[in-house]
Amino acid sequence: MSTSSNGSPTVKFFSGEDIPLELHKVRIVQKLNLIPIEERHKAIVEAGFNTFLLTTKTVFLDMLTDSGTNAMSDNQVASMLRADDAYAGSQSYMRLEEAIREAFNCRYFLPVHQGRAAENIISKTFVKAGDVIPMNYHFTTTKAHIEINGGTIFEIYTDEALKVKSTHPFKGNLDIGKLKDIIKKYGADKVAYVRMEASTNLIGGQPFSIANMREVRQVAREHGIMVVLDASLIGENAWFIKQREPEFRDRSIKEILHEMIGLADVTYFSSRKVSSTRGGGIATNNEEIYKKLKDWIPLYEGFYTYGGMSIREVEAMAVGLIETLDESIISQSPSFIRYMVNELDRLGIPVVTPAGGLGVHIDAGQFLSHVPQTEYPAGALAAAYFLVSGVRGMERGTISSVRDAQGKDVLADIELLRLAMPRRVFTLSQVKYATDRLHWLFQNRHLVGGLRFYEEPPVLRFFGGKLEPTTPWPEKLVAKFRADFGNSL
Ligand code: F0G
């Protein structure tokens, strides 16, 4: 095994082909359903053209998210059998604390039932009405929790972040100049904290560099401001740092994680992502901060030693966190993502580059350039892609945004269809199928039209909202599919 020029641990093929190799074997399998397009049509209509509302019976490849869907390892599953079920003081929790010390180098830890629960507790504790929270980019639940506590977020990404085609290795970097401007404008006492998100989700799973995080830390420290790190995708960010930041080429993932987390005052995460289980947590080395956060845990989550998780999940999380230190595990998603991104790019399909962590991100604004942003091109593309392939992606565009005080859509910076690549779940031929159907859809993109809401929840509308096509475009797409593919599924 060697490391390829672009860094992923790959085996060189005699043919010279650059393809990712599964560094694991499949020992438990789950049957998938690939139903005919006519049935998928019915399913997407019933789901209000919202892929969140599909049932998995109708889905072939579920690329909605990597949250709670990464494959667990044999060691994780085995660990669940030794769970020491106890309301308080479980030995399983002691093992989790040990794993946090080893992987994150943090003394204090608070378990929570998932990432957004950590966001609730951090926002409740540190955000007051009128506060501002600068960050490299928001995540939907993060923003909602900050705003519900009266805070305002500022996304101070660099100019490169929203460029679809880029070769910048660290599009998740925070713009230090803009950070200084915000502190000057609002005053340091109004800045609740600066938030850095590892492998920045909504701009395409793009990492930040340690050099950037060091600068953030320095500016924050000069003004007595806390740095909060969202570590939900920290394994992948650490992996990219090792590949792309020369100072860290020869450092272990563990050393890189310790360096990143050492630059934050508080680190929180969704364990549904980082350790392939459920749950989440908040880690710190600052006793004062720990004490401030601690009291909310029994109120919102559960006792300090389970935090809303089952003890089995606590065990599996401990093992999963240690596995995050293994390059052959954390490189799996990024190397499959890179493969698919390169293929799509080669086919001329507008895809976010460089390949990031989390998934493949398609620029729906370009893909469906004839669909106005007010008719939700990313949502339309997600629905159309499911229709023609059974692959379920997620809209990350204006539907995931909000309305302003006048009731008008706040148009998203960028309309993305996200195709998540859960860790060690899909095979290469499945990825090839997903690529092939997207290619066909790109050739037939002129057939796809827009969407409009007919049921719209006031908060996080993308989860439960229902939409309908603005024209009968799905019927046309089904007819063209049948004409081209005959009776193929
Ligand atoms: N922070 C980030 C960066 C996330 O990606 C997520 C979840 C959360 C916080 C919230 O964590 O779901 O455990 O409550 N992201 C999922 C996704 C939902 O599909 O990207 P949670």
Short mmCIF file of C-alpha atoms and ligand atoms in Angstrom, two decimals:
data_model
loop_
_atom_site.label_atom_id
_atom_site.label_comp_id
_atom_site.label_asym_id
_atom_site.label_seq_id
_atom_site.Cartn_x
_atom_site.Cartn_y
_atom_site.Cartn_z
CA MET A 1 0.00 0.00 0.00
CA SER A 2 1.26 3.45 -0.74
CA THR A 3 0.04 6.98 -0.57
CA SER A 4 -1.00 8.41 -3.94
CA SER A 5 -0.01 11.86 -5.12
CA ASN A 6 -3.36 13.22 -3.95
CA GLY A 7 -2.80 11.59 -0.63
CA SER A 8 -5.46 8.97 -0.03
CA PRO A 9 -4.13 5.62 1.14
CA THR A 10 -4.69 3.70 -2.01
CA VAL A 11 -3.29 0.66 -3.69
CA LYS A 12 -1.71 1.43 -7.03
CA PHE A 13 -3.31 -0.47 -9.88
CA PHE A 14 -1.20 -1.93 -12.68
CA SER A 15 -3.67 -0.35 -15.11
CA GLY A 16 -2.84 3.06 -13.69
CA GLU A 17 -6.50 3.69 -12.84
CA ASP A 18 -7.05 5.88 -9.79
CA ILE A 19 -9.81 4.04 -7.94
CA PRO A 20 -10.52 3.74 -4.23
CA LEU A 21 -10.19 0.33 -2.65
CA GLU A 22 -12.38 -0.87 0.21
CA LEU A 23 -10.02 -1.57 3.12
CA HIS A 24 -12.61 -3.72 4.89
CA LYS A 25 -14.75 -6.75 4.12
CA VAL A 26 -18.54 -6.84 4.11
CA ARG A 27 -19.75 -9.32 6.73
CA ILE A 28 -23.33 -8.24 7.37
CA VAL A 29 -25.44 -7.10 4.46
CA GLN A 30 -28.81 -5.48 4.06
CA LYS A 31 -30.97 -6.09 1.00
CA LEU A 32 -31.81 -3.00 -1.00
CA ASN A 33 -34.88 -2.30 -3.11
CA LEU A 34 -34.62 -0.81 -6.56
CA ILE A 35 -38.22 -0.20 -7.55
CA PRO A 36 -39.47 0.86 -11.02
CA ILE A 37 -39.49 4.58 -11.86
CA GLU A 38 -43.31 4.66 -11.90
CA GLU A 39 -43.36 3.60 -8.23
CA ARG A 40 -40.68 6.12 -7.39
CA HIS A 41 -42.83 8.75 -9.06
CA LYS A 42 -45.71 7.88 -6.75
CA ALA A 43 -43.37 7.92 -3.76
CA ILE A 44 -41.92 11.37 -4.46
CA VAL A 45 -45.41 12.83 -5.03
CA GLU A 46 -46.52 11.41 -1.65
CA ALA A 47 -43.37 12.83 -0.05
CA GLY A 48 -44.25 16.32 -1.30
CA PHE A 49 -41.11 16.31 -3.46
CA ASN A 50 -39.12 16.44 -0.23
CA THR A 51 -36.54 13.65 0.00
CA PHE A 52 -36.68 13.81 3.83
CA LEU A 53 -40.24 12.48 3.64
CA LEU A 54 -39.47 9.37 1.57
CA THR A 55 -39.50 6.01 3.31
CA THR A 56 -36.45 3.80 2.82
CA LYS A 57 -38.63 1.12 1.20
CA THR A 58 -38.61 3.28 -1.92
CA VAL A 59 -34.96 4.33 -1.73
CA PHE A 60 -32.15 2.41 -3.44
CA LEU A 61 -28.96 4.23 -2.34
CA ASP A 62 -29.55 6.46 0.66
CA MET A 63 -27.20 9.39 0.24
CA LEU A 64 -29.38 11.73 2.31
CA THR A 65 -26.79 11.97 5.05
CA ASP A 66 -23.89 10.28 6.78
CA SER A 67 -25.59 11.07 10.10
CA GLY A 68 -26.23 7.82 11.94
CA THR A 69 -25.72 5.84 8.73
CA ASN A 70 -21.98 5.14 8.66
CA ALA A 71 -21.22 1.42 8.92
CA MET A 72 -20.28 0.31 12.41
CA SER A 73 -17.19 -1.83 12.82
CA ASP A 74 -17.21 -5.36 14.22
CA ASN A 75 -15.46 -3.98 17.31
CA GLN A 76 -18.17 -1.38 17.83
CA VAL A 77 -20.93 -3.95 17.61
CA ALA A 78 -19.01 -6.31 19.90
CA SER A 79 -18.51 -3.54 22.46
CA MET A 80 -22.26 -3.07 22.76
CA LEU A 81 -22.58 -6.52 24.34
CA ARG A 82 -20.44 -5.56 27.30
CA ALA A 83 -22.52 -2.45 28.06
CA ASP A 84 -22.60 -1.85 31.80
CA ASP A 85 -26.21 -0.70 32.06
CA ALA A 86 -26.48 1.71 34.94
CA TYR A 87 -28.21 5.04 35.36
CA ALA A 88 -25.19 6.52 37.11
CA GLY A 89 -21.49 5.71 37.19
CA SER A 90 -21.51 3.10 34.40
CA GLN A 91 -18.12 1.58 33.52
CA SER A 92 -19.08 2.07 29.87
CA TYR A 93 -19.08 5.80 30.50
CA MET A 94 -15.64 5.55 32.10
CA ARG A 95 -14.43 3.94 28.88
CA LEU A 96 -15.96 6.78 26.90
CA GLU A 97 -14.19 9.37 29.05
CA GLU A 98 -10.96 7.51 28.46
CA ALA A 99 -11.59 7.55 24.69
CA ILE A 100 -12.22 11.31 24.82
CA ARG A 101 -8.92 11.79 26.63
CA GLU A 102 -7.08 9.66 24.10
CA ALA A 103 -8.69 10.97 20.89
CA PHE A 104 -9.39 14.58 21.90
CA ASN A 105 -6.98 15.13 24.79
CA CYS A 106 -9.77 16.68 26.88
CA ARG A 107 -10.20 16.25 30.64
CA TYR A 108 -13.87 17.21 30.92
CA PHE A 109 -16.72 15.69 28.96
CA LEU A 110 -20.50 16.03 28.88
CA PRO A 111 -22.52 13.46 26.91
CA VAL A 112 -25.64 14.54 24.98
CA HIS A 113 -28.17 12.69 22.84
CA GLN A 114 -27.01 14.24 19.55
CA GLY A 115 -25.08 17.19 18.11
CA ARG A 116 -27.89 19.72 18.22
CA ALA A 117 -28.40 18.99 21.93
CA ALA A 118 -24.82 20.20 22.45
CA GLU A 119 -25.72 23.29 20.41
CA ASN A 120 -28.75 23.89 22.60
CA ILE A 121 -26.67 23.75 25.78
CA ILE A 122 -23.78 25.84 24.46
CA SER A 123 -26.15 28.49 23.04
CA LYS A 124 -28.26 28.58 26.20
CA THR A 125 -25.16 29.05 28.32
CA PHE A 126 -23.21 31.55 26.26
CA VAL A 127 -25.55 33.39 23.84
CA LYS A 128 -27.50 36.44 25.06
CA ALA A 129 -29.90 38.68 23.14
CA GLY A 130 -27.87 41.06 20.97
CA ASP A 131 -24.77 38.84 20.83
CA VAL A 132 -22.97 38.09 17.60
CA ILE A 133 -21.34 34.79 16.69
CA PRO A 134 -18.85 34.83 13.82
CA MET A 135 -18.19 31.48 12.13
CA ASN A 136 -16.67 29.98 9.00
CA TYR A 137 -20.18 28.87 7.94
CA HIS A 138 -23.43 27.98 9.66
CA PHE A 139 -25.07 24.62 10.03
CA THR A 140 -28.90 24.66 10.03
CA THR A 141 -29.40 23.48 13.62
CA THR A 142 -26.52 25.63 14.91
CA LYS A 143 -28.04 28.76 13.43
CA ALA A 144 -31.50 27.95 14.77
CA HIS A 145 -30.20 27.44 18.33
CA ILE A 146 -28.16 30.63 18.31
CA GLU A 147 -31.06 32.68 16.93
CA ILE A 148 -33.58 31.25 19.38
CA ASN A 149 -31.35 32.62 22.16
CA GLY A 150 -31.26 36.07 20.55
CA GLY A 151 -27.87 35.84 18.84
CA THR A 152 -26.96 36.72 15.26
CA ILE A 153 -24.55 34.69 13.20
CA PHE A 154 -21.96 36.11 10.82
CA GLU A 155 -20.53 33.86 8.17
CA ILE A 156 -17.06 35.14 7.49
CA TYR A 157 -15.74 32.66 4.99
CA THR A 158 -12.97 33.54 2.56
CA ASP A 159 -13.71 34.57 -1.03
CA GLU A 160 -12.81 31.08 -2.21
CA ALA A 161 -15.42 29.26 -0.11
CA LEU A 162 -18.42 29.65 -2.41
CA LYS A 163 -16.56 29.18 -5.68
CA VAL A 164 -17.84 25.92 -7.11
CA LYS A 165 -14.70 25.21 -9.12
CA SER A 166 -11.63 25.73 -7.05
CA THR A 167 -8.33 24.12 -6.24
CA HIS A 168 -8.05 25.83 -2.86
CA PRO A 169 -7.13 23.16 -0.30
CA PHE A 170 -8.90 24.90 2.61
CA LYS A 171 -12.18 26.46 1.51
CA GLY A 172 -13.44 26.11 5.10
CA ASN A 173 -11.01 28.77 6.38
CA LEU A 174 -12.38 31.75 8.27
CA ASP A 175 -11.47 35.24 6.99
CA ILE A 176 -9.33 36.75 9.75
CA GLY A 177 -9.72 40.32 8.45
CA LYS A 178 -13.52 40.04 8.64
CA LEU A 179 -13.23 38.59 12.17
CA LYS A 180 -11.24 41.62 13.29
CA ASP A 181 -13.81 43.94 11.65
CA ILE A 182 -16.70 42.28 13.51
CA ILE A 183 -14.91 42.53 16.85
CA LYS A 184 -14.19 46.20 16.16
CA LYS A 185 -17.73 46.97 15.05
CA TYR A 186 -19.66 45.17 17.82
CA GLY A 187 -17.09 45.13 20.62
CA ALA A 188 -15.50 41.99 22.03
CA ASP A 189 -18.06 41.76 24.86
CA LYS A 190 -20.83 41.25 22.28
CA VAL A 191 -19.04 38.36 20.61
CA ALA A 192 -20.28 35.29 22.48
CA TYR A 193 -17.70 33.08 20.78
CA VAL A 194 -16.13 32.35 17.42
CA ARG A 195 -17.30 29.07 15.92
CA MET A 196 -15.17 26.93 13.63
CA GLU A 197 -16.84 23.99 11.90
CA ALA A 198 -14.59 21.14 10.81
CA SER A 199 -15.17 19.94 7.20
CA THR A 200 -17.68 22.76 6.79
CA ASN A 201 -20.88 20.93 5.93
CA LEU A 202 -22.99 23.37 3.92
CA ILE A 203 -20.24 24.62 1.63
CA GLY A 204 -19.38 21.10 0.50
CA GLY A 205 -17.60 19.38 3.39
CA GLN A 206 -14.59 21.68 2.97
CA PRO A 207 -11.82 21.68 5.60
CA PHE A 208 -10.01 24.51 7.36
CA SER A 209 -6.26 24.52 8.01
CA ILE A 210 -4.52 24.51 11.35
CA ALA A 211 -2.69 27.67 10.27
CA ASN A 212 -6.09 29.36 9.97
CA MET A 213 -7.36 27.98 13.27
CA ARG A 214 -4.17 29.24 14.96
CA GLU A 215 -4.87 32.75 13.68
CA VAL A 216 -8.50 32.54 14.82
CA ARG A 217 -7.28 31.44 18.24
CA GLN A 218 -4.78 34.28 18.46
CA VAL A 219 -7.26 37.02 17.53
CA ALA A 220 -9.88 35.55 19.87
CA ARG A 221 -7.41 35.32 22.75
CA GLU A 222 -6.28 38.92 22.27
CA HIS A 223 -9.89 39.96 22.86
CA GLY A 224 -10.80 37.43 25.53
CA ILE A 225 -13.24 35.62 23.20
CA MET A 226 -13.88 31.86 23.33
CA VAL A 227 -13.36 29.58 20.37
CA VAL A 228 -15.95 26.83 19.91
CA LEU A 229 -15.13 23.96 17.56
CA ASP A 230 -17.84 21.89 15.89
CA ALA A 231 -16.02 18.58 15.54
CA SER A 232 -18.81 16.56 13.92
CA LEU A 233 -16.61 15.92 10.87
CA ILE A 234 -13.23 16.35 12.51
CA GLY A 235 -11.75 13.03 11.35
CA GLU A 236 -12.10 14.04 7.71
CA ASN A 237 -10.79 17.56 8.40
CA ALA A 238 -7.75 16.05 10.12
CA TRP A 239 -7.29 13.73 7.16
CA PHE A 240 -7.30 16.68 4.74
CA ILE A 241 -4.83 18.56 6.95
CA LYS A 242 -2.46 15.61 6.75
CA GLN A 243 -2.82 15.52 2.96
CA ARG A 244 -2.82 19.24 2.25
CA GLU A 245 -0.95 21.16 4.97
CA PRO A 246 2.78 20.45 4.58
CA GLU A 247 3.60 21.00 8.27
CA PHE A 248 1.44 18.01 9.17
CA ARG A 249 2.40 15.56 6.42
CA ASP A 250 4.28 13.29 8.80
CA ARG A 251 2.09 13.74 11.87
CA SER A 252 -0.39 11.15 13.07
CA ILE A 253 -4.13 11.80 12.96
CA LYS A 254 -4.09 11.74 16.74
CA GLU A 255 -1.48 14.50 16.87
CA ILE A 256 -3.47 16.56 14.37
CA LEU A 257 -6.69 16.11 16.35
CA HIS A 258 -4.96 17.16 19.55
CA GLU A 259 -3.55 20.22 17.82
CA MET A 260 -6.97 21.26 16.43
CA ILE A 261 -8.87 20.63 19.64
CA GLY A 262 -6.13 22.29 21.68
CA LEU A 263 -6.87 25.52 19.80
CA ALA A 264 -10.52 25.54 20.95
CA ASP A 265 -11.97 26.31 24.37
CA VAL A 266 -14.97 24.08 23.77
CA THR A 267 -15.32 21.21 21.30
CA TYR A 268 -18.69 19.65 20.57
CA PHE A 269 -19.78 17.02 18.11
CA SER A 270 -22.49 14.86 16.68
CA SER A 271 -21.42 11.32 17.33
CA ARG A 272 -23.85 10.26 14.61
CA LYS A 273 -21.14 11.48 12.26
CA VAL A 274 -17.77 11.35 13.95
CA SER A 275 -17.97 7.92 15.55
CA SER A 276 -20.60 6.12 13.46
CA THR A 277 -23.01 5.71 16.38
CA ARG A 278 -25.66 7.94 17.94
CA GLY A 279 -25.29 10.65 20.53
CA GLY A 280 -22.86 13.49 20.87
CA GLY A 281 -20.87 15.40 23.40
CA ILE A 282 -19.11 18.50 24.63
CA ALA A 283 -15.42 18.34 25.61
CA THR A 284 -13.17 20.95 27.19
CA ASN A 285 -10.07 21.37 29.31
CA ASN A 286 -11.48 24.47 30.97
CA GLU A 287 -13.03 23.65 34.34
CA GLU A 288 -14.92 26.93 34.56
CA ILE A 289 -16.59 26.38 31.18
CA TYR A 290 -17.35 22.79 32.10
CA LYS A 291 -19.09 23.87 35.29
CA LYS A 292 -21.21 26.43 33.45
CA LEU A 293 -22.43 23.83 30.93
CA LYS A 294 -22.78 20.92 33.29
CA ASP A 295 -26.02 21.84 35.04
CA TRP A 296 -28.08 21.68 31.86
CA ILE A 297 -27.18 18.04 31.17
CA PRO A 298 -29.50 16.35 33.70
CA LEU A 299 -32.27 18.77 32.76
CA TYR A 300 -32.23 18.29 28.98
CA GLU A 301 -30.31 15.10 28.33
CA GLY A 302 -30.08 12.67 31.21
CA PHE A 303 -27.61 11.89 33.97
CA TYR A 304 -23.98 12.96 33.43
CA THR A 305 -22.91 9.41 32.61
CA TYR A 306 -25.29 8.68 29.75
CA GLY A 307 -26.58 12.03 28.44
CA GLY A 308 -29.64 10.67 26.66
CA MET A 309 -27.82 7.80 24.97
CA SER A 310 -28.32 4.13 25.65
CA ILE A 311 -25.32 2.59 27.39
CA ARG A 312 -24.79 0.42 24.31
CA GLU A 313 -24.37 3.59 22.30
CA VAL A 314 -21.96 4.93 24.90
CA GLU A 315 -19.78 1.83 24.42
CA ALA A 316 -19.90 1.97 20.63
CA MET A 317 -19.12 5.68 20.69
CA ALA A 318 -15.98 5.07 22.74
CA VAL A 319 -14.74 2.51 20.22
CA GLY A 320 -15.78 4.70 17.28
CA LEU A 321 -13.82 7.67 18.62
CA ILE A 322 -10.65 5.60 18.85
CA GLU A 323 -11.27 4.31 15.31
CA THR A 324 -11.32 7.94 14.15
CA LEU A 325 -7.56 7.85 14.73
CA ASP A 326 -7.15 5.17 12.04
CA GLU A 327 -6.28 6.58 8.62
CA SER A 328 -7.54 3.55 6.73
CA ILE A 329 -10.98 4.18 8.26
CA ILE A 330 -11.33 7.94 8.03
CA SER A 331 -9.94 8.02 4.48
CA GLN A 332 -12.73 5.78 3.13
CA SER A 333 -15.40 8.44 2.63
CA PRO A 334 -13.02 11.08 1.23
CA SER A 335 -11.48 8.63 -1.26
CA PHE A 336 -14.89 7.49 -2.57
CA ILE A 337 -16.04 11.10 -2.73
CA ARG A 338 -12.91 12.03 -4.66
CA TYR A 339 -13.54 9.23 -7.13
CA MET A 340 -17.13 10.32 -7.80
CA VAL A 341 -16.25 14.03 -7.97
CA ASN A 342 -13.50 13.32 -10.51
CA GLU A 343 -15.86 11.23 -12.63
CA LEU A 344 -18.62 13.87 -12.58
CA ASP A 345 -16.13 16.62 -13.34
CA ARG A 346 -14.83 14.62 -16.29
CA LEU A 347 -18.41 14.31 -17.58
CA GLY A 348 -18.86 18.10 -17.40
CA ILE A 349 -21.33 17.98 -14.52
CA PRO A 350 -21.06 21.04 -12.23
CA VAL A 351 -19.67 19.62 -9.01
CA VAL A 352 -17.95 21.35 -6.09
CA THR A 353 -14.15 20.99 -6.21
CA PRO A 354 -11.84 20.13 -4.64
CA ALA A 355 -13.59 17.02 -3.33
CA GLY A 356 -14.36 17.45 0.37
CA GLY A 357 -15.51 15.23 3.21
CA LEU A 358 -19.13 14.21 3.83
CA GLY A 359 -20.32 13.87 0.26
CA VAL A 360 -20.47 14.95 -3.35
CA HIS A 361 -22.01 18.39 -3.86
CA ILE A 362 -23.65 19.24 -7.16
CA ASP A 363 -24.15 22.87 -8.12
CA ALA A 364 -27.90 22.80 -8.82
CA GLY A 365 -27.84 26.48 -9.81
CA GLN A 366 -25.71 25.58 -12.82
CA PHE A 367 -27.16 22.12 -13.41
CA LEU A 368 -30.68 23.60 -13.66
CA SER A 369 -29.72 27.10 -14.75
CA HIS A 370 -33.16 27.51 -16.35
CA VAL A 371 -34.97 27.06 -12.98
CA PRO A 372 -35.25 30.36 -11.05
CA GLN A 373 -33.87 30.29 -7.50
CA THR A 374 -37.35 31.12 -6.19
CA GLU A 375 -38.45 27.73 -7.60
CA TYR A 376 -35.77 25.89 -5.64
CA PRO A 377 -33.38 24.33 -8.17
CA ALA A 378 -31.58 22.25 -5.51
CA GLY A 379 -34.88 20.81 -4.26
CA ALA A 380 -36.03 20.12 -7.82
CA LEU A 381 -32.73 18.40 -8.62
CA ALA A 382 -32.93 16.25 -5.47
CA ALA A 383 -36.45 15.13 -6.42
CA ALA A 384 -35.60 14.57 -10.10
CA TYR A 385 -32.49 12.57 -9.24
CA PHE A 386 -34.44 10.31 -6.88
CA LEU A 387 -37.05 9.85 -9.59
CA VAL A 388 -34.55 8.67 -12.20
CA SER A 389 -32.25 6.64 -9.95
CA GLY A 390 -33.71 5.80 -6.54
CA VAL A 391 -30.72 7.64 -5.06
CA ARG A 392 -31.79 9.92 -2.24
CA GLY A 393 -29.80 13.14 -1.82
CA MET A 394 -30.47 16.23 0.25
CA GLU A 395 -31.37 19.76 -0.80
CA ARG A 396 -28.91 22.28 0.61
CA GLY A 397 -30.12 25.53 -0.92
CA THR A 398 -33.00 27.97 -0.53
CA ILE A 399 -35.45 25.38 0.85
CA SER A 400 -32.93 24.89 3.70
CA SER A 401 -32.97 28.68 4.20
CA VAL A 402 -35.75 30.81 5.74
CA ARG A 403 -38.17 33.62 4.83
CA ASP A 404 -37.53 37.26 5.76
CA ALA A 405 -39.92 39.48 7.75
CA GLN A 406 -41.85 40.24 4.52
CA GLY A 407 -42.33 36.53 3.83
CA LYS A 408 -39.89 36.44 0.94
CA ASP A 409 -37.38 33.63 0.57
CA VAL A 410 -33.88 34.48 1.73
CA LEU A 411 -32.07 33.05 -1.28
CA ALA A 412 -29.22 30.71 -0.40
CA ASP A 413 -25.63 31.69 -1.25
CA ILE A 414 -25.37 28.53 -3.27
CA GLU A 415 -27.88 25.88 -4.43
CA LEU A 416 -26.43 22.46 -3.70
CA LEU A 417 -27.62 18.90 -4.04
CA ARG A 418 -25.67 16.95 -1.43
CA LEU A 419 -25.01 13.27 -2.00
CA ALA A 420 -23.59 12.07 1.29
CA MET A 421 -21.12 9.20 1.29
CA PRO A 422 -21.64 7.36 4.57
CA ARG A 423 -18.42 5.71 5.69
CA ARG A 424 -17.87 2.14 4.41
CA VAL A 425 -21.47 1.67 3.25
CA PHE A 426 -21.47 1.71 -0.57
CA THR A 427 -19.46 -0.31 -3.07
CA LEU A 428 -17.73 1.11 -6.10
CA SER A 429 -20.34 -0.28 -8.54
CA GLN A 430 -23.06 1.49 -6.57
CA VAL A 431 -21.08 4.72 -6.82
CA LYS A 432 -20.75 4.09 -10.57
CA TYR A 433 -24.53 3.61 -10.85
CA ALA A 434 -25.14 6.87 -8.96
CA THR A 435 -22.73 8.65 -11.33
CA ASP A 436 -24.28 7.10 -14.44
CA ARG A 437 -27.86 8.11 -13.60
CA LEU A 438 -26.75 11.63 -12.73
CA HIS A 439 -25.01 11.80 -16.10
CA TRP A 440 -28.25 10.78 -17.83
CA LEU A 441 -30.16 13.39 -15.86
CA PHE A 442 -27.63 16.05 -16.86
CA GLN A 443 -28.17 15.16 -20.52
CA ASN A 444 -31.93 15.55 -19.95
CA ARG A 445 -31.84 18.48 -17.53
CA HIS A 446 -33.97 20.69 -19.75
CA LEU A 447 -36.93 18.45 -18.82
CA VAL A 448 -36.70 19.34 -15.11
CA GLY A 449 -38.74 22.29 -13.78
CA GLY A 450 -39.23 24.04 -10.47
CA LEU A 451 -41.13 23.46 -7.22
CA ARG A 452 -43.42 25.50 -4.95
CA PHE A 453 -44.47 24.93 -1.32
CA TYR A 454 -48.01 23.87 -0.47
CA GLU A 455 -47.23 23.06 3.17
CA GLU A 456 -44.52 25.04 4.92
CA PRO A 457 -43.50 24.68 8.59
CA PRO A 458 -42.28 27.95 10.16
CA VAL A 459 -39.01 26.47 11.55
CA LEU A 460 -36.52 24.20 9.74
CA ARG A 461 -39.00 23.92 6.88
CA PHE A 462 -36.76 21.65 4.84
CA PHE A 463 -37.47 18.74 7.20
CA GLY A 464 -41.26 18.62 6.97
CA GLY A 465 -42.28 20.97 4.15
CA LYS A 466 -44.25 19.68 1.16
CA LEU A 467 -43.91 20.96 -2.39
CA GLU A 468 -45.36 20.37 -5.84
CA PRO A 469 -43.94 20.81 -9.33
CA THR A 470 -44.71 24.15 -11.00
CA THR A 471 -45.30 22.29 -14.32
CA PRO A 472 -45.90 18.57 -15.11
CA TRP A 473 -42.15 17.98 -15.58
CA PRO A 474 -41.91 14.69 -13.61
CA GLU A 475 -44.23 12.95 -16.11
CA LYS A 476 -41.99 14.07 -18.98
CA LEU A 477 -38.93 12.77 -17.19
CA VAL A 478 -40.54 9.37 -16.60
CA ALA A 479 -41.52 9.10 -20.29
CA LYS A 480 -37.99 9.98 -21.44
CA PHE A 481 -36.48 7.48 -18.99
CA ARG A 482 -38.68 4.71 -20.40
CA ALA A 483 -37.82 5.71 -23.96
CA ASP A 484 -34.09 5.55 -23.21
CA PHE A 485 -33.88 2.61 -20.78
CA GLY A 486 -36.72 0.35 -21.95
CA ASN A 487 -37.94 -1.79 -19.07
CA SER A 488 -34.75 -1.38 -16.99
CA LEU A 489 -35.22 -0.54 -13.33
N1 F0G B 1 -23.01 20.24 13.34
C1 F0G B 1 -22.75 19.79 12.11
C2 F0G B 1 -21.57 20.29 11.37
C3 F0G B 1 -23.59 18.82 11.53
O1 F0G B 1 -23.33 18.39 10.31
C4 F0G B 1 -24.71 18.35 12.26
C5 F0G B 1 -25.62 17.38 11.68
C6 F0G B 1 -24.93 18.87 13.54
C7 F0G B 1 -24.07 19.81 14.05
C8 F0G B 1 -26.12 18.43 14.35
O2 F0G B 1 -25.92 17.15 14.81
O3 F0G B 1 -27.78 15.82 13.75
O4 F0G B 1 -26.49 14.93 15.71
O5 F0G B 1 -28.08 16.79 15.99
N2 F0G B 1 -25.64 17.09 10.46
C9 F0G B 1 -26.51 16.11 9.82
C10 F0G B 1 -26.31 16.15 8.34
C11 F0G B 1 -27.92 16.21 10.23
O6 F0G B 1 -27.08 15.46 7.64
O7 F0G B 1 -25.43 16.82 7.81
P1 F0G B 1 -27.14 16.12 15.08
#
